[in-house]
Short mmCIF file of C-alpha atoms and ligand atoms in Angstrom, two decimals:
data_model
loop_
_atom_site.label_atom_id
_atom_site.label_comp_id
_atom_site.label_asym_id
_atom_site.label_seq_id
_atom_site.Cartn_x
_atom_site.Cartn_y
_atom_site.Cartn_z
CA MET A 1 -13.21 -1.88 7.74
CA THR A 2 -11.65 1.39 8.83
CA GLU A 3 -8.02 2.41 9.40
CA GLN A 4 -8.53 1.71 13.13
CA ASP A 5 -9.17 -1.98 12.39
CA PHE A 6 -5.57 -2.34 11.24
CA ILE A 7 -4.06 -1.18 14.53
CA PRO A 8 -3.03 -4.43 16.22
CA LYS A 9 -3.70 -5.51 19.79
CA PRO A 10 -0.56 -5.78 21.95
CA TYR A 11 1.52 -8.66 20.59
CA SER A 12 1.42 -11.87 22.61
CA LYS A 13 4.83 -13.23 21.53
CA THR A 14 8.40 -11.99 21.31
CA LEU A 15 10.93 -12.63 18.56
CA GLU A 16 14.68 -12.00 18.68
CA ASN A 17 15.50 -12.46 15.02
CA GLY A 18 14.50 -14.31 11.89
CA SER A 19 13.88 -14.01 8.21
CA VAL A 20 10.81 -14.08 5.93
CA ASN A 21 10.58 -14.29 2.16
CA TRP A 22 7.83 -13.40 -0.34
CA SER A 23 7.51 -12.94 -4.05
CA SER A 24 4.88 -10.55 -5.31
CA PRO A 25 3.81 -9.68 -8.86
CA SER A 26 3.28 -6.48 -10.77
CA ASN A 27 -0.20 -5.64 -12.06
CA ILE A 28 -1.66 -3.79 -15.02
CA ALA A 29 -4.65 -1.50 -14.55
CA LEU A 30 -7.62 -1.64 -16.93
CA VAL A 31 -9.41 1.29 -15.28
CA LYS A 32 -6.63 3.59 -14.12
CA TYR A 33 -5.84 5.12 -10.74
CA TRP A 34 -4.65 8.66 -11.45
CA GLY A 35 -5.24 11.23 -8.75
CA LYS A 36 -5.23 10.74 -5.00
CA LYS A 37 -6.24 12.40 -1.75
CA GLU A 38 -4.27 12.53 1.48
CA HIS A 39 -3.04 9.21 2.91
CA GLN A 40 -2.98 7.45 -0.45
CA ILE A 41 -6.75 7.47 -0.86
CA PRO A 42 -7.59 7.15 -4.57
CA GLU A 43 -9.84 9.71 -6.28
CA ASN A 44 -11.53 6.91 -8.23
CA PRO A 45 -11.83 3.13 -8.22
CA SER A 46 -9.46 1.12 -10.41
CA ILE A 47 -9.28 -2.51 -11.53
CA SER A 48 -6.28 -4.52 -12.67
CA PHE A 49 -5.09 -7.86 -13.93
CA THR A 50 -2.46 -9.29 -11.64
CA LEU A 51 0.58 -10.38 -13.65
CA ASP A 52 2.38 -13.69 -13.36
CA HIS A 53 6.02 -13.48 -14.48
CA CYS A 54 6.90 -9.86 -13.65
CA LYS A 55 7.56 -10.00 -9.92
CA THR A 56 9.79 -8.98 -7.05
CA THR A 57 11.23 -11.42 -4.53
CA THR A 58 12.12 -9.98 -1.14
CA THR A 59 13.85 -11.53 1.84
CA LEU A 60 13.44 -9.55 5.03
CA SER A 61 15.82 -10.46 7.85
CA PHE A 62 15.28 -8.89 11.25
CA SER A 63 17.19 -8.73 14.52
CA LYS A 64 16.17 -7.05 17.77
CA LYS A 65 17.91 -3.74 18.56
CA GLU A 66 19.00 -2.36 21.91
CA THR A 67 16.93 0.79 21.53
CA SER A 68 13.76 1.64 19.62
CA ASP A 69 14.52 5.28 18.86
CA SER A 70 14.69 5.22 15.05
CA PHE A 71 14.17 3.01 12.01
CA SER A 72 17.20 0.97 11.06
CA PHE A 73 17.48 -0.93 7.79
CA ASP A 74 19.72 -1.66 4.81
CA VAL A 75 18.44 -2.35 1.29
CA PHE A 76 20.03 -4.54 -1.38
CA LEU A 77 18.97 -5.01 -5.01
CA ASP A 78 20.47 -8.12 -6.62
CA GLY A 79 23.02 -8.29 -3.82
CA GLU A 80 24.16 -4.67 -4.19
CA GLN A 81 23.52 -2.14 -1.44
CA LYS A 82 21.04 0.50 -2.67
CA ASP A 83 21.06 3.56 -0.44
CA SER A 84 19.05 5.40 -3.11
CA PHE A 85 15.99 3.28 -2.15
CA LYS A 86 16.20 4.25 1.51
CA SER A 87 14.21 7.47 1.52
CA LYS A 88 11.18 5.82 -0.13
CA ILE A 89 11.28 3.00 2.44
CA GLU A 90 11.77 5.46 5.32
CA THR A 91 8.62 7.32 4.15
CA PHE A 92 6.80 4.00 3.92
CA PHE A 93 7.87 3.01 7.45
CA LYS A 94 6.71 6.38 8.82
CA ARG A 95 3.31 5.94 7.17
CA ILE A 96 2.76 2.41 8.48
CA GLU A 97 4.39 2.70 11.88
CA CYS A 98 1.12 3.04 13.82
CA TYR A 99 -0.17 -0.17 12.19
CA LEU A 100 3.05 -2.14 12.82
CA PRO A 101 4.36 -0.96 16.21
CA PHE A 102 7.36 -3.34 16.08
CA LEU A 103 9.08 -1.43 13.26
CA ARG A 104 11.49 0.50 15.48
CA ASP A 105 12.39 -2.56 17.56
CA TYR A 106 14.40 -4.33 14.85
CA HIS A 107 17.21 -3.78 12.42
CA PHE A 108 16.04 -4.98 9.00
CA LYS A 109 17.99 -6.26 6.03
CA ILE A 110 15.85 -5.98 2.89
CA GLU A 111 17.19 -8.09 0.01
CA THR A 112 15.23 -7.77 -3.17
CA SER A 113 15.42 -8.83 -6.80
CA ASN A 114 13.10 -8.45 -9.79
CA THR A 115 12.42 -10.93 -12.58
CA PHE A 116 12.47 -7.97 -14.99
CA PRO A 117 15.46 -5.65 -15.42
CA HIS A 118 15.33 -2.73 -12.98
CA SER A 119 15.94 -0.30 -15.82
CA SER A 120 13.18 -1.75 -18.04
CA GLY A 121 10.79 1.10 -17.36
CA ILE A 122 8.47 -1.45 -15.71
CA ALA A 123 7.40 0.01 -12.39
CA SER A 124 8.83 -2.10 -9.61
CA SER A 125 6.98 -0.14 -6.93
CA ALA A 126 3.82 -2.29 -7.10
CA SER A 127 5.65 -5.61 -6.82
CA GLY A 128 8.36 -4.24 -4.51
CA MET A 129 6.10 -2.51 -2.01
CA SER A 130 3.64 -5.41 -1.92
CA ALA A 131 6.46 -7.92 -1.33
CA LEU A 132 7.82 -5.80 1.53
CA ALA A 133 4.35 -5.33 3.04
CA LEU A 134 3.81 -9.12 2.96
CA CYS A 135 7.16 -9.76 4.65
CA LEU A 136 6.22 -7.31 7.41
CA MET A 137 2.86 -9.03 7.80
CA SER A 138 4.61 -12.39 8.20
CA ILE A 139 6.62 -10.92 11.07
CA GLU A 140 3.43 -9.53 12.62
CA ARG A 141 1.78 -12.94 12.28
CA ASN A 142 4.68 -14.50 14.18
CA LEU A 143 4.27 -11.92 16.94
CA SER A 144 0.51 -12.46 17.30
CA SER A 145 -1.33 -15.53 18.38
CA ALA A 146 -2.52 -17.56 15.38
CA LEU A 147 -6.17 -17.10 16.27
CA GLU A 148 -6.04 -13.34 15.83
CA GLU A 149 -5.04 -13.35 12.20
CA THR A 150 -7.19 -15.03 9.60
CA ASP A 151 -5.92 -15.28 6.01
CA LYS A 152 -8.50 -12.71 4.98
CA TYR A 153 -7.24 -10.21 7.54
CA PHE A 154 -3.64 -10.98 6.59
CA ASN A 155 -4.26 -10.22 2.90
CA GLN A 156 -6.38 -7.17 3.61
CA LYS A 157 -3.82 -5.66 5.94
CA ALA A 158 -0.96 -6.53 3.54
CA SER A 159 -2.87 -4.71 0.79
CA PHE A 160 -3.67 -1.80 3.14
CA LEU A 161 0.03 -1.44 4.04
CA ALA A 162 1.20 -1.86 0.43
CA ARG A 163 -1.16 0.96 -0.57
CA LEU A 164 0.64 3.26 1.85
CA GLY A 165 3.91 2.41 0.05
CA SER A 166 2.55 2.85 -3.47
CA GLY A 167 -1.14 3.00 -4.37
CA SER A 168 -1.15 0.44 -7.15
CA ALA A 169 0.82 -2.00 -4.95
CA CYS A 170 -2.38 -2.78 -3.02
CA ARG A 171 -3.65 -4.58 -6.15
CA SER A 172 -0.72 -7.06 -6.22
CA ILE A 173 -1.43 -9.26 -3.18
CA GLU A 174 -4.00 -11.50 -4.86
CA GLY A 175 -5.30 -12.20 -8.36
CA ASP A 176 -6.52 -12.51 -10.95
CA LEU A 177 -8.70 -9.38 -11.11
CA ILE A 178 -8.44 -6.86 -8.30
CA VAL A 179 -10.53 -3.78 -7.52
CA TRP A 180 -9.24 -0.92 -5.39
CA GLY A 181 -11.47 1.99 -4.49
CA ALA A 182 -15.09 2.10 -3.38
CA HIS A 183 -17.60 1.50 -6.18
CA LYS A 184 -21.34 1.28 -5.61
CA GLU A 185 -21.82 -1.91 -7.61
CA ILE A 186 -18.89 -3.78 -6.10
CA ASP A 187 -19.69 -5.06 -2.63
CA GLY A 188 -16.78 -4.92 -0.23
CA SER A 189 -14.76 -2.54 -2.43
CA SER A 190 -12.74 -0.08 -0.39
CA ASP A 191 -10.47 2.93 -0.75
CA LEU A 192 -8.22 1.35 1.87
CA PHE A 193 -7.21 -1.93 0.18
CA GLY A 194 -7.68 -4.06 -2.91
CA VAL A 195 -10.31 -6.83 -3.06
CA LYS A 196 -10.83 -9.71 -5.43
CA TYR A 197 -13.33 -8.81 -8.14
CA PRO A 198 -16.49 -10.44 -6.76
CA HIS A 199 -18.71 -10.85 -9.85
CA GLY A 200 -18.80 -13.40 -12.65
CA VAL A 201 -16.02 -13.43 -15.24
CA HIS A 202 -16.62 -15.04 -18.65
CA GLN A 203 -14.20 -17.68 -19.92
CA ASN A 204 -12.98 -15.20 -22.61
CA PHE A 205 -11.15 -13.27 -19.90
CA LYS A 206 -9.45 -16.22 -18.23
CA ASN A 207 -5.68 -16.49 -18.73
CA TYR A 208 -5.58 -13.20 -20.59
CA GLN A 209 -2.14 -12.53 -22.08
CA ASP A 210 0.00 -9.41 -21.65
CA THR A 211 3.08 -8.88 -23.82
CA ILE A 212 4.95 -5.86 -22.52
CA LEU A 213 6.82 -3.95 -25.22
CA LEU A 214 9.78 -2.10 -23.72
CA VAL A 215 9.78 1.08 -25.75
CA ASP A 216 11.86 3.18 -23.44
CA LYS A 217 13.90 1.82 -20.56
CA GLY A 218 15.08 5.20 -19.30
CA LYS A 219 13.95 6.89 -16.12
CA LYS A 220 10.64 8.73 -16.54
CA GLN A 221 10.84 12.53 -16.70
CA VAL A 222 7.86 12.86 -14.36
CA SER A 223 7.21 10.41 -11.52
CA SER A 224 3.75 8.97 -10.84
CA THR A 225 3.66 10.78 -7.51
CA VAL A 226 4.11 14.15 -9.23
CA GLY A 227 1.58 13.16 -11.91
CA HIS A 228 -1.04 12.24 -9.29
CA ASP A 229 -0.50 15.63 -7.61
CA LEU A 230 -1.19 17.44 -10.85
CA MET A 231 -4.75 16.07 -10.76
CA HIS A 232 -5.46 18.58 -7.96
CA ASN A 233 -7.20 21.54 -9.64
CA HIS A 234 -6.89 19.80 -13.01
CA PRO A 235 -9.54 21.26 -15.37
CA PHE A 236 -10.94 17.82 -16.30
CA ALA A 237 -10.41 15.99 -13.00
CA ILE A 238 -13.99 15.82 -11.73
CA ARG A 239 -15.36 14.50 -15.00
CA ARG A 240 -12.47 12.02 -15.25
CA PHE A 241 -13.16 10.58 -11.81
CA GLU A 242 -16.86 10.15 -12.73
CA GLN A 243 -15.84 8.47 -15.98
CA ALA A 244 -13.73 5.91 -14.08
CA HIS A 245 -16.83 4.98 -12.03
CA GLU A 246 -18.87 4.64 -15.24
CA ASN A 247 -16.21 2.50 -16.90
CA MET A 248 -16.12 0.19 -13.88
CA SER A 249 -19.91 -0.25 -14.15
CA LYS A 250 -19.62 -1.04 -17.86
CA LEU A 251 -16.86 -3.58 -17.20
CA ILE A 252 -19.09 -5.50 -14.78
CA ASN A 253 -21.44 -6.39 -17.66
CA ILE A 254 -18.59 -6.93 -20.09
CA PHE A 255 -16.85 -9.39 -17.78
CA LYS A 256 -20.13 -11.21 -17.27
CA ASN A 257 -21.13 -11.58 -20.92
CA GLY A 258 -17.63 -11.98 -22.40
CA ASP A 259 -17.91 -9.02 -24.80
CA VAL A 260 -14.24 -8.60 -25.74
CA ASP A 261 -14.97 -5.84 -28.31
CA ALA A 262 -16.54 -3.69 -25.61
CA PHE A 263 -13.63 -4.55 -23.29
CA VAL A 264 -11.13 -3.31 -25.90
CA LYS A 265 -12.94 0.04 -26.16
CA ILE A 266 -12.91 0.67 -22.41
CA VAL A 267 -9.31 -0.45 -21.92
CA GLU A 268 -7.85 1.59 -24.77
CA SER A 269 -9.92 4.63 -23.86
CA GLU A 270 -8.69 4.39 -20.24
CA ALA A 271 -5.06 4.25 -21.39
CA LEU A 272 -5.42 7.27 -23.67
CA THR A 273 -7.42 9.17 -21.04
CA LEU A 274 -4.61 8.62 -18.52
CA HIS A 275 -2.13 10.16 -20.94
CA ALA A 276 -4.61 12.89 -21.90
CA MET A 277 -4.71 13.86 -18.21
CA MET A 278 -0.92 14.19 -18.26
CA MET A 279 -0.98 16.29 -21.42
CA THR A 280 -3.62 18.62 -19.97
CA SER A 281 -2.00 19.07 -16.52
CA MET A 282 -0.27 22.32 -15.63
CA PRO A 283 2.63 21.86 -16.06
CA TYR A 284 1.80 19.47 -18.93
CA PHE A 285 3.98 16.54 -19.91
CA ILE A 286 4.11 13.65 -22.38
CA LEU A 287 5.36 10.20 -21.37
CA MET A 288 4.56 8.45 -24.64
CA LYS A 289 7.37 8.24 -27.21
CA PRO A 290 7.05 8.21 -31.01
CA ASN A 291 7.36 4.41 -30.94
CA THR A 292 4.46 4.17 -28.48
CA LEU A 293 2.24 5.75 -31.15
CA GLU A 294 3.73 3.61 -33.92
CA ILE A 295 2.79 0.50 -31.94
CA ILE A 296 -0.74 1.75 -31.22
CA ASN A 297 -1.31 2.42 -34.92
CA LYS A 298 0.05 -1.00 -35.87
CA ILE A 299 -2.32 -2.65 -33.36
CA TRP A 300 -5.30 -0.75 -34.80
CA ALA A 301 -4.33 -1.65 -38.37
CA TYR A 302 -3.89 -5.32 -37.42
CA ARG A 303 -7.28 -5.38 -35.71
CA ASN A 304 -8.94 -3.81 -38.75
CA LYS A 305 -7.41 -6.37 -41.07
CA THR A 306 -8.04 -9.47 -38.96
CA ASN A 307 -10.62 -10.70 -36.47
CA SER A 308 -8.17 -10.18 -33.66
CA LYS A 309 -9.26 -8.82 -30.27
CA VAL A 310 -5.75 -7.64 -29.42
CA CYS A 311 -5.61 -4.25 -27.70
CA PHE A 312 -3.18 -2.05 -25.81
CA THR A 313 -2.93 -0.34 -22.49
CA LEU A 314 -0.30 1.98 -21.06
CA ASP A 315 0.88 2.78 -17.59
CA ALA A 316 2.64 5.99 -16.63
CA GLY A 317 5.41 5.58 -19.19
CA ALA A 318 6.18 4.85 -22.83
CA ASN A 319 5.96 1.04 -22.70
CA VAL A 320 2.97 -0.68 -24.25
CA HIS A 321 1.09 -3.59 -22.69
CA VAL A 322 -0.40 -5.69 -25.49
CA LEU A 323 -3.45 -7.53 -24.11
CA TYR A 324 -5.14 -10.46 -25.87
CA PRO A 325 -7.21 -13.58 -25.17
CA GLU A 326 -5.36 -16.85 -24.64
CA ASN A 327 -6.72 -18.38 -27.85
CA GLU A 328 -4.83 -15.75 -29.88
CA LYS A 329 -1.49 -16.44 -28.23
CA GLU A 330 0.29 -17.86 -31.26
CA THR A 331 -0.99 -15.39 -33.84
CA VAL A 332 -0.44 -12.31 -31.70
CA LEU A 333 3.09 -13.39 -30.82
CA GLU A 334 3.81 -13.73 -34.54
CA PHE A 335 2.38 -10.24 -35.07
CA VAL A 336 4.54 -8.89 -32.23
CA LYS A 337 7.67 -10.47 -33.69
CA ASN A 338 6.95 -9.40 -37.26
CA GLN A 339 5.61 -5.92 -36.73
CA LEU A 340 6.16 -4.55 -33.22
CA VAL A 341 9.58 -5.68 -32.00
CA GLU A 342 11.28 -3.13 -34.22
CA TYR A 343 9.79 -0.36 -32.05
CA CYS A 344 11.15 -1.83 -28.80
CA GLN A 345 14.41 -0.62 -27.31
CA ASN A 346 17.02 -3.25 -28.21
CA GLY A 347 14.12 -5.43 -29.40
CA HIS A 348 13.16 -6.21 -25.80
CA TYR A 349 9.72 -7.38 -24.74
CA ILE A 350 8.32 -9.60 -21.97
CA ASN A 351 5.59 -12.21 -22.41
CA ASP A 352 3.37 -12.32 -19.36
CA GLN A 353 -0.16 -13.37 -18.50
CA ILE A 354 -2.69 -13.04 -15.71
CA GLY A 355 -1.47 -14.41 -12.40
CA PHE A 356 -2.95 -15.23 -9.03
CA GLY A 357 -0.99 -13.12 -6.57
CA ALA A 358 1.89 -13.19 -4.15
CA GLN A 359 3.49 -16.30 -2.68
CA GLN A 360 5.37 -16.92 0.50
CA ILE A 361 8.61 -18.68 -0.29
CA GLY A 362 9.90 -19.74 3.07
CA GLU A 363 10.62 -18.69 6.60
C1 DP6 B 401 -0.64 4.96 -14.13
O1 DP6 B 401 0.80 3.45 -7.70
O2 DP6 B 401 2.82 4.24 -8.98
O3 DP6 B 401 0.07 2.94 -13.14
O4 DP6 B 401 0.62 5.80 -5.25
O5 DP6 B 401 2.18 7.59 -6.01
O6 DP6 B 401 3.02 5.24 -5.73
P1 DP6 B 401 1.84 6.14 -6.08
O7 DP6 B 401 1.49 5.87 -7.60
P2 DP6 B 401 1.46 4.53 -8.45
O8 DP6 B 401 0.52 5.01 -9.66
C2 DP6 B 401 0.23 4.13 -10.69
C3 DP6 B 401 -0.59 4.79 -11.71
C4 DP6 B 401 -0.82 4.01 -12.98
C5 DP6 B 401 -2.26 3.52 -13.03
C6 DP6 B 401 -2.62 2.33 -12.19
O9 DP6 B 401 -1.76 1.45 -11.93
O10 DP6 B 401 -3.80 2.26 -11.79
#
């Protein structure tokens, strides 16, 4: 598939108005996307677990306008108008306009809500952009004849569009393991959209658990977009991008044979490498907080003392994702309550697990 394949044929139907509704989850990367080329093309492949409980629900209402000269939309979060979201959505619309030629023909009302608090430090861009992309695809499907759009095309194009809103959002359409970025050992993998991980996955990795420790709910000092940019001319960038390819190759075997110890090593190394890239950028920055390190040390001590396979990963912030197999659910939750909650802001954490992707709620 190329970009051209996502430019639709002239639509066969017309629509005056209507409303579509999707909920779409967040995801947590195991091999990280950090660094991109023009047009949201990743510098390296990444793979993520789709989450289940952390999600965004979006209702997109549309009504035909008199003229098609500019984009017209209003955004609401939990019922409150959010003009601060508009510039990001305007940029998104500009990027996807040639793939969705109806965008200027309608006024849109975007009503969105998250299952997690907006100020939790959990990125809502993956779930938010994927939910919006899916709503737009539902409108496109209603404008096209049914025969033109298979489910596969629908999901691929939704992921392709979501990527243009926020890179990691392209991994939220489906589940439970999604690869984005071309990798030589993963057939069908693409820089343009996420695909379901095609190889065997051992039972040990089914229903994996993710407890998200909310260490710092404040706004990040450096956005992901700025962080990605700092990978241009970064002294370690080339080697880092190679390493991501190598880690993907190693994970293929690990997923197949169920080697959770080897999984832990790759996942924790990826998390620390991501933050090492931030610390060695120019300008350099640190997104971890003292409590992030306290938690990491507690996890290592717990693993040394017990047979636990619990491990951590981080995204571009201070929060810690605690990952563990389903059969350790009770013991790890005890450990979290007894030893880790004290490092969370206001004692807040979210219990989540692997999920299976976005869902249409109604039309
Ligand atoms: C650290 O997808 O938020 O979470 O494409 O600029 O919107 P943009 O960036 P974004 O970057 C996420 C980076 C990450 C790692 C990952 O999810 O792979």
